[in-house]
């Protein structure tokens, strides 16, 4: 069931997410939440199906950034909805955008080398992609605040937890890198962009204690930082689209 | 005068700009390393002072960002130490020192001290680490360090993904058996390193990189092979190692590693604890 035609789950999940957003805008919040849950379950099935693309279970394709990101944003939207956050539907905006990206992204899997067959890979990618999801959702909530539609500092909370998760990824990534490549940090594009991203959000955390950086200025900073993450990660994803792939 | 310098160096605005400057320099490094990946890959197995002494004069255009980056990180370290001292001094001169909230309020300072520790760990790694690569072949005698006895490669065994999977012609695991001069056996595989004579022994595989224009040419030839050269297709089915895939032993001495991992793990624990307390406190106040 999973090895063939599992792409259908992705297409239906995308439809559910779009329906959820439309219902949210039409103030049918309960129906919107139901559509979100349905979409999330189908998307989870799609991710599970990706693990069987090679004809055996392999978790690597499940945690590939472009595919895991919408799932992580879905979790954030669900947590907000269940926690009765008034504007949970705003998280559906990045969810729709990144699901659209997943729809057009390369379906196959990048064949893994032996040093990618480890639970440390999952322990690295899951918190890293969750952190990206927090940064993107944070940027959207920051934009809503700047537009005068939100008075809470939801974006700050998202950025703080994004930073914590990103730090977790730095530790698990360092362990994985040492076991697989013999260094905790490498002078390569992947590690240097991660270090830069971590420093940017560390700088953001300090803004709260600097006079003159009011909530609006910090919101602008959150949007700019998320755009940097978007540019860096997507250039990497687009590059990986050209890697030799199998299946899918 | 000294107080003025102290206050300037410990200013949180300086922290902010130093963090951003370091981020910009890392992005610069990212751009340079993505343009010349294999050149910068060599840097991972060299001490930074050796790299700078050799490569900065040879290729200043590719390496100019390294010295400003190291300078900014050093200043960030100084700034963090001063900020932490100032904050802890202010906290200690204030309220009761046994209160739980007081202990939690010390966490940011502890996180900053641990951050300095991580930076020191990295500094130790990049200035004192040793990385040695030795090609492996069955029956060969290898030496990871002149002061250590030679090891003999007894056996190299590749195992492949299961038959029937799309990955069946790819290596899943490689087991290497090394024999020491006392007859003791050392077993190695990917992701499963072993301590030996003060080194960590890892397995690594490199693949000869082919320039892009040649890749296109080879792809064209391969495409032709798929239609007329069946032998090439069967070569994969036999599940034999690709000649361009070379197995190496990587011997590493990294004194900074335990410092980095311990300090970063403690940062995580304290950070999660602090933010949970901080959001809970805010919730109570609201």
Short mmCIF file of C-alpha atoms in Angstrom, two decimals:
data_model
loop_
_atom_site.label_atom_id
_atom_site.label_comp_id
_atom_site.label_asym_id
_atom_site.label_seq_id
_atom_site.Cartn_x
_atom_site.Cartn_y
_atom_site.Cartn_z
CA UNK A 1 0.00 0.00 0.00
CA UNK A 2 2.79 2.38 0.94
CA UNK A 3 5.27 1.54 -1.78
CA UNK A 4 2.89 2.31 -4.63
CA UNK A 5 0.60 5.28 -5.04
CA UNK A 6 1.36 6.75 -1.64
CA UNK A 7 1.66 10.15 -3.33
CA UNK A 8 -2.14 10.25 -3.31
CA UNK A 9 -2.03 10.84 0.47
CA UNK A 10 0.11 13.91 -0.12
CA UNK A 11 -2.32 15.37 -2.69
CA UNK A 12 -5.39 14.76 -0.50
CA UNK A 13 -3.57 16.14 2.57
CA UNK A 14 -2.75 19.32 0.60
CA UNK A 15 -6.45 19.62 -0.31
CA UNK A 16 -7.43 19.20 3.35
CA UNK A 17 -4.98 21.90 4.44
CA UNK A 18 -6.41 24.28 1.79
CA UNK A 19 -9.96 23.46 2.94
CA UNK A 20 -8.93 24.00 6.57
CA UNK A 21 -7.61 27.47 5.76
CA UNK A 22 -10.71 28.39 3.74
CA UNK A 23 -12.98 27.24 6.59
CA UNK A 24 -10.87 29.16 9.10
CA UNK A 25 -11.26 32.33 7.04
CA UNK A 26 -15.02 31.70 6.84
CA UNK A 27 -15.03 31.53 10.67
CA UNK A 28 -16.00 27.85 10.62
CA UNK A 29 -13.22 27.11 13.10
CA UNK A 30 -14.40 23.66 14.25
CA UNK A 31 -14.75 22.39 10.67
CA UNK A 32 -11.41 23.97 9.84
CA UNK A 33 -9.78 22.11 12.72
CA UNK A 34 -11.38 18.85 11.58
CA UNK A 35 -9.99 19.37 8.06
CA UNK A 36 -6.57 20.12 9.55
CA UNK A 37 -6.61 16.92 11.62
CA UNK A 38 -7.69 14.89 8.56
CA UNK A 39 -4.95 16.48 6.45
CA UNK A 40 -2.37 15.91 9.16
CA UNK A 41 -3.26 12.21 9.46
CA UNK A 42 -3.01 11.75 5.68
CA UNK A 43 0.26 13.65 5.54
CA UNK A 44 1.61 11.39 8.32
CA UNK A 45 0.63 8.37 6.21
CA UNK A 46 2.45 9.89 3.25
CA UNK A 47 5.61 10.36 5.36
CA UNK A 48 5.35 6.78 6.62
CA UNK A 49 5.02 5.65 3.01
CA UNK A 50 8.20 7.47 2.06
CA UNK A 51 10.09 5.23 4.46
CA UNK A 52 9.20 2.22 2.27
CA UNK A 53 10.18 3.79 -1.07
CA UNK A 54 13.43 1.76 -1.25
CA UNK A 55 11.46 -1.46 -0.76
CA UNK A 56 12.51 -1.79 2.89
CA UNK A 57 12.02 0.45 5.90
CA UNK A 58 14.44 3.35 5.95
CA UNK A 59 13.62 6.45 8.07
CA UNK A 60 15.85 8.82 6.08
CA UNK A 61 13.26 9.78 3.40
CA UNK A 62 10.71 10.59 6.14
CA UNK A 63 12.91 13.26 7.67
CA UNK A 64 13.98 14.92 4.42
CA UNK A 65 13.50 18.66 5.04
CA UNK A 66 11.01 19.65 2.31
CA UNK A 67 8.69 16.78 3.33
CA UNK A 68 9.06 16.93 7.09
CA UNK A 69 8.61 20.71 7.30
CA UNK A 70 4.84 20.80 6.51
CA UNK A 71 4.30 18.02 9.06
CA UNK A 72 6.13 20.03 11.74
CA UNK A 73 4.11 23.16 10.92
CA UNK A 74 0.99 20.98 11.11
CA UNK A 75 1.99 19.94 14.64
CA UNK A 76 2.44 23.60 15.61
CA UNK A 77 -0.97 24.53 14.15
CA UNK A 78 -2.62 21.62 15.98
CA UNK A 79 -0.95 22.46 19.29
CA UNK A 80 -2.13 26.07 18.94
CA UNK A 81 -5.67 25.01 18.00
CA UNK A 82 -5.91 22.51 20.86
CA UNK A 83 -4.43 25.14 23.20
CA UNK A 84 -7.27 27.46 22.05
CA UNK A 85 -4.95 30.07 20.55
CA UNK A 86 -7.30 32.59 18.95
CA UNK A 87 -5.32 32.82 15.71
CA UNK A 88 -4.15 29.24 15.18
CA UNK A 89 -5.26 29.45 11.55
CA UNK A 90 -2.40 31.86 10.80
CA UNK A 91 -0.03 28.87 11.05
CA UNK A 92 -1.88 27.42 8.05
CA UNK A 93 -0.28 30.07 5.80
CA UNK A 94 3.27 28.62 6.03
CA UNK A 95 1.72 25.14 6.09
CA UNK A 96 0.10 25.73 2.69
CA UNK A 97 3.20 27.37 1.21
CA UNK A 98 5.54 24.54 2.25
CA UNK A 99 3.05 21.84 1.30
CA UNK A 100 2.94 23.43 -2.17
CA UNK A 101 6.74 23.21 -2.25
CA UNK A 102 6.59 19.54 -1.21
CA UNK A 103 4.12 18.91 -4.06
CA UNK A 104 6.61 20.07 -6.67
CA UNK A 105 9.74 18.68 -4.97
CA UNK A 106 11.64 15.62 -6.20
CA UNK A 107 9.77 12.49 -5.09
CA UNK A 108 12.58 9.92 -5.01
CA UNK A 109 15.05 9.36 -2.23
CA UNK A 110 18.73 10.14 -2.11
CA UNK A 111 20.46 6.76 -1.67
CA UNK A 112 22.04 6.77 1.79
CA UNK A 113 25.73 6.19 2.42
CA UNK A 114 26.60 3.93 5.42
CA UNK A 115 27.25 6.88 7.72
CA UNK A 116 23.66 8.03 7.19
CA UNK A 117 22.22 4.77 8.54
CA UNK A 118 21.98 5.83 12.16
CA UNK A 119 19.30 7.07 14.60
CA UNK A 120 21.47 10.19 15.04
CA UNK A 121 20.30 11.32 11.60
CA UNK A 122 16.69 11.33 12.82
CA UNK A 123 17.78 12.92 16.11
CA UNK A 124 19.35 15.72 14.08
CA UNK A 125 16.80 16.37 11.34
CA UNK A 126 13.63 16.24 13.46
CA UNK A 127 14.61 19.07 15.87
CA UNK A 128 16.27 21.03 13.07
CA UNK A 129 13.21 20.99 10.83
CA UNK A 130 10.93 21.63 13.82
CA UNK A 131 13.08 24.66 14.60
CA UNK A 132 12.68 25.90 11.02
CA UNK A 133 8.91 25.43 11.37
CA UNK A 134 8.96 27.55 14.55
CA UNK A 135 11.01 30.27 12.81
CA UNK A 136 8.64 30.42 9.81
CA UNK A 137 5.49 30.40 11.96
CA UNK A 138 7.12 33.02 14.19
CA UNK A 139 7.74 35.24 11.17
CA UNK A 140 4.09 34.95 10.06
CA UNK A 141 2.84 35.82 13.56
CA UNK A 142 5.32 38.72 13.64
CA UNK A 143 3.83 39.99 10.36
CA UNK A 144 0.33 39.71 11.84
CA UNK A 145 1.49 41.72 14.85
CA UNK A 146 2.94 44.40 12.59
CA UNK A 147 -0.36 44.50 10.69
CA UNK A 148 -2.10 45.22 13.99
CA UNK A 149 -4.07 41.95 13.96
CA UNK A 150 -2.41 40.38 16.98
CA UNK A 151 -1.48 41.93 20.30
CA UNK A 152 0.19 38.92 21.86
CA UNK A 153 3.84 38.11 21.44
CA UNK A 154 3.19 34.66 19.99
CA UNK A 155 6.08 35.10 17.58
CA UNK A 156 8.53 35.51 20.47
CA UNK A 157 7.44 32.23 22.07
CA UNK A 158 7.81 30.44 18.74
CA UNK A 159 11.28 31.88 18.19
CA UNK A 160 12.41 30.90 21.69
CA UNK A 161 11.31 27.27 21.23
CA UNK A 162 12.73 27.32 17.71
CA UNK A 163 16.07 28.36 19.16
CA UNK A 164 15.95 25.64 21.82
CA UNK A 165 15.17 22.99 19.18
CA UNK A 166 17.85 24.36 16.88
CA UNK A 167 20.35 24.04 19.75
CA UNK A 168 19.25 20.42 20.31
CA UNK A 169 19.93 19.82 16.59
CA UNK A 170 23.42 21.33 16.96
CA UNK A 171 24.27 18.82 19.71
CA UNK A 172 22.82 15.75 18.00
CA UNK A 173 24.30 16.91 14.69
CA UNK A 174 27.73 17.33 16.28
CA UNK A 175 27.59 13.78 17.70
CA UNK A 176 26.43 12.34 14.36
CA UNK A 177 29.09 14.28 12.49
CA UNK A 178 31.84 13.06 14.80
CA UNK A 179 30.72 9.44 14.50
CA UNK A 180 30.31 9.64 10.73
CA UNK A 181 32.97 12.10 9.57
CA UNK A 182 35.33 12.56 12.53
CA UNK A 183 34.58 16.23 13.32
CA UNK A 184 31.98 17.95 15.48
CA UNK A 185 32.18 20.98 13.17
CA UNK A 186 33.23 21.11 9.56
CA UNK A 187 34.34 24.08 7.49
CA UNK A 188 31.68 23.36 4.89
CA UNK A 189 28.55 25.19 3.70
CA UNK A 190 26.13 23.08 5.77
CA UNK A 191 27.85 23.61 9.11
CA UNK A 192 28.74 27.25 8.56
CA UNK A 193 25.17 28.15 7.56
CA UNK A 194 23.92 26.31 10.68
CA UNK A 195 26.35 28.25 12.88
CA UNK A 196 25.27 31.54 11.26
CA UNK A 197 21.58 30.73 11.75
CA UNK A 198 22.16 29.82 15.41
CA UNK A 199 24.03 33.11 15.95
CA UNK A 200 21.26 35.16 14.31
CA UNK A 201 18.62 33.74 16.63
CA UNK A 202 20.97 34.03 19.62
CA UNK A 203 21.26 37.73 18.66
CA UNK A 204 17.45 37.93 18.52
CA UNK A 205 17.16 36.57 22.08
CA UNK A 206 19.40 39.40 23.31
CA UNK A 207 17.20 42.09 21.72
CA UNK A 208 14.65 41.89 24.52
CA UNK A 209 17.23 43.35 26.90
CA UNK A 210 18.43 46.18 24.65
CA UNK A 211 16.71 49.54 25.15
CA UNK A 212 15.03 50.82 21.99
CA UNK A 213 14.22 47.40 20.57
CA UNK A 214 10.47 47.43 21.12
CA UNK A 215 8.16 44.60 20.10
CA UNK A 216 7.64 46.01 16.56
CA UNK A 217 11.35 46.25 15.82
CA UNK A 218 11.86 42.75 17.14
CA UNK A 219 9.02 41.55 14.92
CA UNK A 220 10.81 43.02 11.88
CA UNK A 221 13.97 41.24 12.98
CA UNK A 222 12.07 37.92 13.31
CA UNK A 223 10.77 38.27 9.74
CA UNK A 224 14.22 39.12 8.36
CA UNK A 225 15.80 36.18 10.23
CA UNK A 226 13.17 33.76 8.89
CA UNK A 227 13.81 35.04 5.35
CA UNK A 228 17.52 34.29 5.81
CA UNK A 229 16.67 30.75 6.95
CA UNK A 230 14.31 30.39 3.99
CA UNK A 231 16.99 31.51 1.52
CA UNK A 232 19.70 29.27 2.98
CA UNK A 233 17.62 26.11 3.42
CA UNK A 234 15.82 26.40 0.11
CA UNK A 235 19.00 26.96 -1.85
CA UNK A 236 20.20 23.74 -0.24
CA UNK A 237 16.93 21.90 -1.00
CA UNK A 238 16.96 23.07 -4.62
CA UNK A 239 20.57 21.92 -4.93
CA UNK A 240 19.61 18.50 -3.52
CA UNK A 241 16.85 18.20 -6.11
CA UNK A 242 19.62 17.59 -8.64
CA UNK A 243 21.17 14.74 -6.64
CA UNK A 244 20.71 11.28 -8.14
CA UNK A 245 17.52 9.84 -6.68
CA UNK A 246 15.80 6.51 -6.77
CA UNK A 247 12.17 5.44 -6.47
CA UNK A 248 9.23 7.70 -5.71
CA UNK B 1 39.30 54.57 32.20
CA UNK B 2 39.52 50.83 32.96
CA UNK B 3 35.91 50.88 34.14
CA UNK B 4 34.88 52.57 30.88
CA UNK B 5 36.64 49.90 28.80
CA UNK B 6 35.15 47.18 31.04
CA UNK B 7 31.62 48.58 30.60
CA UNK B 8 32.04 48.99 26.84
CA UNK B 9 33.32 45.44 26.43
CA UNK B 10 30.50 44.09 28.60
CA UNK B 11 27.71 46.00 26.86
CA UNK B 12 24.82 43.82 25.65
CA UNK B 13 24.58 45.96 22.47
CA UNK B 14 28.12 44.86 21.69
CA UNK B 15 27.01 41.23 22.21
CA UNK B 16 24.23 41.73 19.68
CA UNK B 17 26.48 43.26 17.01
CA UNK B 18 29.24 40.69 17.59
CA UNK B 19 26.73 37.85 17.20
CA UNK B 20 25.51 39.39 13.94
CA UNK B 21 29.07 40.02 12.72
CA UNK B 22 29.99 36.39 13.44
CA UNK B 23 26.85 35.26 11.55
CA UNK B 24 27.78 37.42 8.53
CA UNK B 25 31.33 36.02 8.53
CA UNK B 26 30.05 32.44 8.77
CA UNK B 27 27.75 33.16 5.79
CA UNK B 28 30.77 34.51 3.92
CA UNK B 29 32.63 31.31 4.73
CA UNK B 30 29.61 29.31 3.61
CA UNK B 31 29.66 31.04 0.21
CA UNK B 32 33.40 30.47 -0.24
CA UNK B 33 33.19 26.82 0.81
CA UNK B 34 30.22 26.13 -1.46
CA UNK B 35 32.21 27.55 -4.38
CA UNK B 36 35.23 25.38 -3.58
CA UNK B 37 34.00 22.47 -1.49
CA UNK B 38 36.94 20.09 -1.85
CA UNK B 39 39.47 22.85 -1.07
CA UNK B 40 37.79 23.69 2.26
CA UNK B 41 37.18 20.01 3.06
CA UNK B 42 40.95 19.68 3.55
CA UNK B 43 40.69 22.30 6.30
CA UNK B 44 38.65 19.90 8.46
CA UNK B 45 41.70 17.74 9.00
CA UNK B 46 44.28 20.43 9.65
CA UNK B 47 45.06 22.59 12.66
CA UNK B 48 43.83 26.10 12.00
CA UNK B 49 47.25 27.72 12.55
CA UNK B 50 48.79 25.36 9.97
CA UNK B 51 46.00 26.13 7.52
CA UNK B 52 46.34 29.89 7.96
CA UNK B 53 50.14 29.79 7.68
CA UNK B 54 49.93 27.82 4.43
CA UNK B 55 46.73 28.97 2.76
CA UNK B 56 46.25 32.60 3.77
CA UNK B 57 49.30 33.79 1.80
CA UNK B 58 48.61 31.29 -1.01
CA UNK B 59 44.89 32.08 -1.50
CA UNK B 60 43.99 35.26 0.43
CA UNK B 61 40.83 35.77 -1.66
CA UNK B 62 39.33 32.51 -0.41
CA UNK B 63 40.51 32.74 3.20
CA UNK B 64 40.30 36.45 4.12
CA UNK B 65 37.18 35.96 6.27
CA UNK B 66 38.85 33.50 8.66
CA UNK B 67 40.95 35.97 10.67
CA UNK B 68 38.07 38.48 11.19
CA UNK B 69 35.86 35.52 12.21
CA UNK B 70 38.36 34.33 14.81
CA UNK B 71 38.78 37.91 16.07
CA UNK B 72 35.00 38.40 16.38
CA UNK B 73 34.59 35.07 18.20
CA UNK B 74 37.40 36.02 20.58
CA UNK B 75 35.75 39.39 21.29
CA UNK B 76 32.42 37.63 21.77
CA UNK B 77 34.10 35.42 24.36
CA UNK B 78 35.51 38.45 26.22
CA UNK B 79 32.13 40.20 26.03
CA UNK B 80 30.32 37.11 27.35
CA UNK B 81 32.71 36.73 30.31
CA UNK B 82 32.33 40.41 31.31
CA UNK B 83 28.53 40.36 30.89
CA UNK B 84 28.32 37.23 33.04
CA UNK B 85 30.56 38.65 35.78
CA UNK B 86 28.50 41.88 35.85
CA UNK B 87 25.21 40.01 36.02
CA UNK B 88 26.28 37.52 38.68
CA UNK B 89 27.76 40.32 40.82
CA UNK B 90 24.49 42.27 40.59
CA UNK B 91 22.43 39.19 41.46
CA UNK B 92 24.63 38.17 44.39
CA UNK B 93 24.49 41.61 45.98
CA UNK B 94 20.69 41.59 45.90
CA UNK B 95 18.10 39.30 47.38
CA UNK B 96 18.09 36.04 49.37
CA UNK B 97 20.39 33.47 47.84
CA UNK B 98 18.53 30.29 48.67
CA UNK B 99 15.28 31.09 46.91
CA UNK B 100 14.42 28.70 43.96
CA UNK B 101 13.69 31.68 41.69
CA UNK B 102 17.08 33.12 42.51
CA UNK B 103 18.74 29.87 41.43
CA UNK B 104 16.74 29.87 38.19
CA UNK B 105 17.73 33.50 37.61
CA UNK B 106 21.37 32.35 37.61
CA UNK B 107 20.72 29.96 34.70
CA UNK B 108 21.31 32.52 31.91
CA UNK B 109 24.71 33.30 33.43
CA UNK B 110 25.50 29.59 33.72
CA UNK B 111 24.44 29.13 30.07
CA UNK B 112 26.81 31.93 29.05
CA UNK B 113 29.69 30.34 31.00
CA UNK B 114 28.95 27.01 29.31
CA UNK B 115 28.83 28.76 25.93
CA UNK B 116 32.35 30.05 26.60
CA UNK B 117 33.33 26.49 27.52
CA UNK B 118 31.98 25.21 24.17
CA UNK B 119 33.97 27.89 22.35
CA UNK B 120 37.11 26.93 24.28
CA UNK B 121 36.46 23.26 23.40
CA UNK B 122 36.25 24.18 19.70
CA UNK B 123 39.39 26.29 20.02
CA UNK B 124 41.21 23.29 21.55
CA UNK B 125 39.96 21.03 18.74
CA UNK B 126 40.97 23.28 15.87
CA UNK B 127 44.37 24.15 17.32
CA UNK B 128 45.51 20.79 18.76
CA UNK B 129 43.48 18.10 16.96
CA UNK B 130 45.21 15.47 14.84
CA UNK B 131 43.57 13.74 11.88
CA UNK B 132 45.41 11.01 10.03
CA UNK B 133 44.06 9.13 7.02
CA UNK B 134 45.42 5.75 6.06
CA UNK B 135 44.19 3.81 2.99
CA UNK B 136 43.01 0.30 3.87
CA UNK B 137 43.69 -2.86 1.87
CA UNK B 138 43.47 -6.46 3.01
CA UNK B 139 46.82 -7.82 4.21
CA UNK B 140 48.48 -4.40 4.42
CA UNK B 141 50.31 -3.18 7.54
CA UNK B 142 49.25 0.30 8.64
CA UNK B 143 50.57 2.76 11.20
CA UNK B 144 48.37 5.55 12.63
CA UNK B 145 51.24 7.06 14.63
CA UNK B 146 55.01 6.38 14.41
CA UNK B 147 55.08 5.80 18.18
CA UNK B 148 52.42 3.07 17.98
CA UNK B 149 52.93 -0.48 16.73
CA UNK B 150 51.72 -1.35 13.25
CA UNK B 151 48.30 -2.91 12.67
CA UNK B 152 47.58 -5.49 10.02
CA UNK B 153 44.36 -5.34 8.01
CA UNK B 154 43.04 -8.88 8.37
CA UNK B 155 39.73 -8.57 6.58
CA UNK B 156 37.48 -6.03 4.88
CA UNK B 157 33.92 -7.17 4.43
CA UNK B 158 31.18 -5.16 2.74
CA UNK B 159 27.55 -6.02 3.29
CA UNK B 160 24.90 -4.70 0.94
CA UNK B 161 21.27 -3.69 1.28
CA UNK B 162 18.93 -6.67 0.97
CA UNK B 163 18.23 -8.20 -2.41
CA UNK B 164 14.99 -6.95 -3.86
CA UNK B 165 15.29 -3.44 -2.43
CA UNK B 166 16.05 -0.48 -4.69
CA UNK B 167 19.34 -0.09 -2.81
CA UNK B 168 20.50 -3.68 -3.29
CA UNK B 169 23.67 -2.73 -5.16
CA UNK B 170 24.80 -0.27 -2.49
CA UNK B 171 27.04 -0.84 0.51
CA UNK B 172 25.12 -0.79 3.80
CA UNK B 173 27.93 -1.70 6.16
CA UNK B 174 31.64 -2.42 6.06
CA UNK B 175 33.39 -4.44 8.74
CA UNK B 176 37.15 -4.15 9.03
CA UNK B 177 39.21 -6.43 11.22
CA UNK B 178 42.64 -5.14 12.31
CA UNK B 179 45.25 -7.21 14.16
CA UNK B 180 47.66 -5.58 16.63
CA UNK B 181 51.24 -6.73 17.24
CA UNK B 182 50.08 -8.70 20.30
CA UNK B 183 47.55 -10.57 18.19
CA UNK B 184 44.57 -8.61 19.58
CA UNK B 185 41.74 -8.00 17.11
CA UNK B 186 40.19 -4.57 16.56
CA UNK B 187 36.82 -4.51 14.80
CA UNK B 188 35.72 -1.37 13.03
CA UNK B 189 32.66 -0.34 11.04
CA UNK B 190 31.07 2.92 9.92
CA UNK B 191 29.68 4.98 12.82
CA UNK B 192 31.30 2.58 15.28
CA UNK B 193 34.66 4.04 16.21
CA UNK B 194 37.20 2.44 18.53
CA UNK B 195 39.73 3.97 20.93
CA UNK B 196 43.32 2.99 20.18
CA UNK B 197 46.52 4.47 21.64
CA UNK B 198 44.90 7.84 22.40
CA UNK B 199 43.17 8.03 19.01
CA UNK B 200 39.63 7.32 17.89
CA UNK B 201 39.72 5.06 14.85
CA UNK B 202 36.94 5.67 12.32
CA UNK B 203 36.14 4.25 8.93
CA UNK B 204 35.60 6.64 6.08
CA UNK B 205 35.00 6.33 2.42
CA UNK B 206 35.88 8.87 -0.22
CA UNK B 207 34.71 9.00 -3.74
CA UNK B 208 36.77 10.55 -6.49
CA UNK B 209 34.98 13.72 -7.53
CA UNK B 210 34.40 14.18 -11.22
CA UNK B 211 34.25 17.72 -12.70
CA UNK B 212 30.78 18.78 -13.85
CA UNK B 213 31.58 18.89 -17.59
CA UNK B 214 32.98 15.35 -17.35
CA UNK B 215 29.92 14.21 -15.35
CA UNK B 216 27.71 15.25 -18.27
CA UNK B 217 29.95 13.36 -20.66
CA UNK B 218 29.93 10.26 -18.45
CA UNK B 219 26.17 10.46 -18.05
CA UNK B 220 25.89 10.43 -21.83
CA UNK B 221 28.18 7.38 -22.05
CA UNK B 222 26.24 5.64 -19.26
CA UNK B 223 22.99 6.34 -21.06
CA UNK B 224 24.45 4.66 -24.13
CA UNK B 225 25.63 1.77 -21.96
CA UNK B 226 22.15 1.19 -20.70
CA UNK B 227 21.11 0.31 -24.19
CA UNK B 228 24.18 -1.47 -25.53
CA UNK B 229 26.49 -2.43 -22.67
CA UNK B 230 24.77 -4.98 -20.44
CA UNK B 231 28.02 -5.85 -18.66
CA UNK B 232 27.91 -2.48 -16.97
CA UNK B 233 24.41 -3.19 -15.72
CA UNK B 234 25.46 -6.57 -14.31
CA UNK B 235 28.42 -5.07 -12.52
CA UNK B 236 26.01 -3.48 -10.03
CA UNK B 237 24.08 -6.68 -9.68
CA UNK B 238 27.24 -8.45 -8.57
CA UNK B 239 27.32 -6.08 -5.62
CA UNK B 240 30.98 -5.18 -5.89
CA UNK B 241 32.61 -2.05 -4.61
CA UNK B 242 32.81 0.80 -7.09
CA UNK B 243 36.53 1.37 -7.90
CA UNK B 244 36.12 5.08 -7.20
CA UNK B 245 34.98 4.31 -3.62
CA UNK B 246 38.07 4.13 -1.46
CA UNK B 247 38.09 2.86 2.10
CA UNK B 248 40.16 4.82 4.60
CA UNK B 249 41.03 4.58 8.26
CA UNK B 250 40.67 7.92 10.00
CA UNK B 251 42.64 8.23 13.25
CA UNK B 252 41.57 11.23 15.31
CA UNK B 253 42.94 12.84 18.42
CA UNK B 254 40.40 15.48 19.50
CA UNK B 255 40.95 16.75 23.07
CA UNK B 256 38.15 19.32 22.70
CA UNK B 257 35.41 16.77 22.00
CA UNK B 258 34.36 15.85 25.58
CA UNK B 259 34.37 19.52 26.58
CA UNK B 260 32.15 20.54 23.64
CA UNK B 261 29.60 17.77 24.08
CA UNK B 262 29.35 18.00 27.88
CA UNK B 263 29.03 21.79 27.93
CA UNK B 264 26.52 21.91 25.06
CA UNK B 265 24.37 19.19 26.68
CA UNK B 266 24.33 21.15 29.95
CA UNK B 267 23.36 24.30 28.01
CA UNK B 268 20.37 22.46 26.60
CA UNK B 269 19.19 21.22 29.99
CA UNK B 270 19.50 24.65 31.61
CA UNK B 271 17.98 26.48 28.63
CA UNK B 272 14.89 24.26 28.51
CA UNK B 273 14.48 24.51 32.29
CA UNK B 274 14.90 28.31 32.23
CA UNK B 275 12.43 29.00 29.41
CA UNK B 276 9.78 26.68 30.90
CA UNK B 277 10.10 28.56 34.22
CA UNK B 278 10.15 31.90 32.47
CA UNK B 279 6.94 31.25 30.43
CA UNK B 280 5.25 29.74 33.51
CA UNK B 281 6.11 32.85 35.55
CA UNK B 282 4.73 35.10 32.82
CA UNK B 283 1.55 32.99 32.69
CA UNK B 284 1.13 33.34 36.48
CA UNK B 285 1.58 37.11 36.27
CA UNK B 286 -1.03 37.39 33.50
#
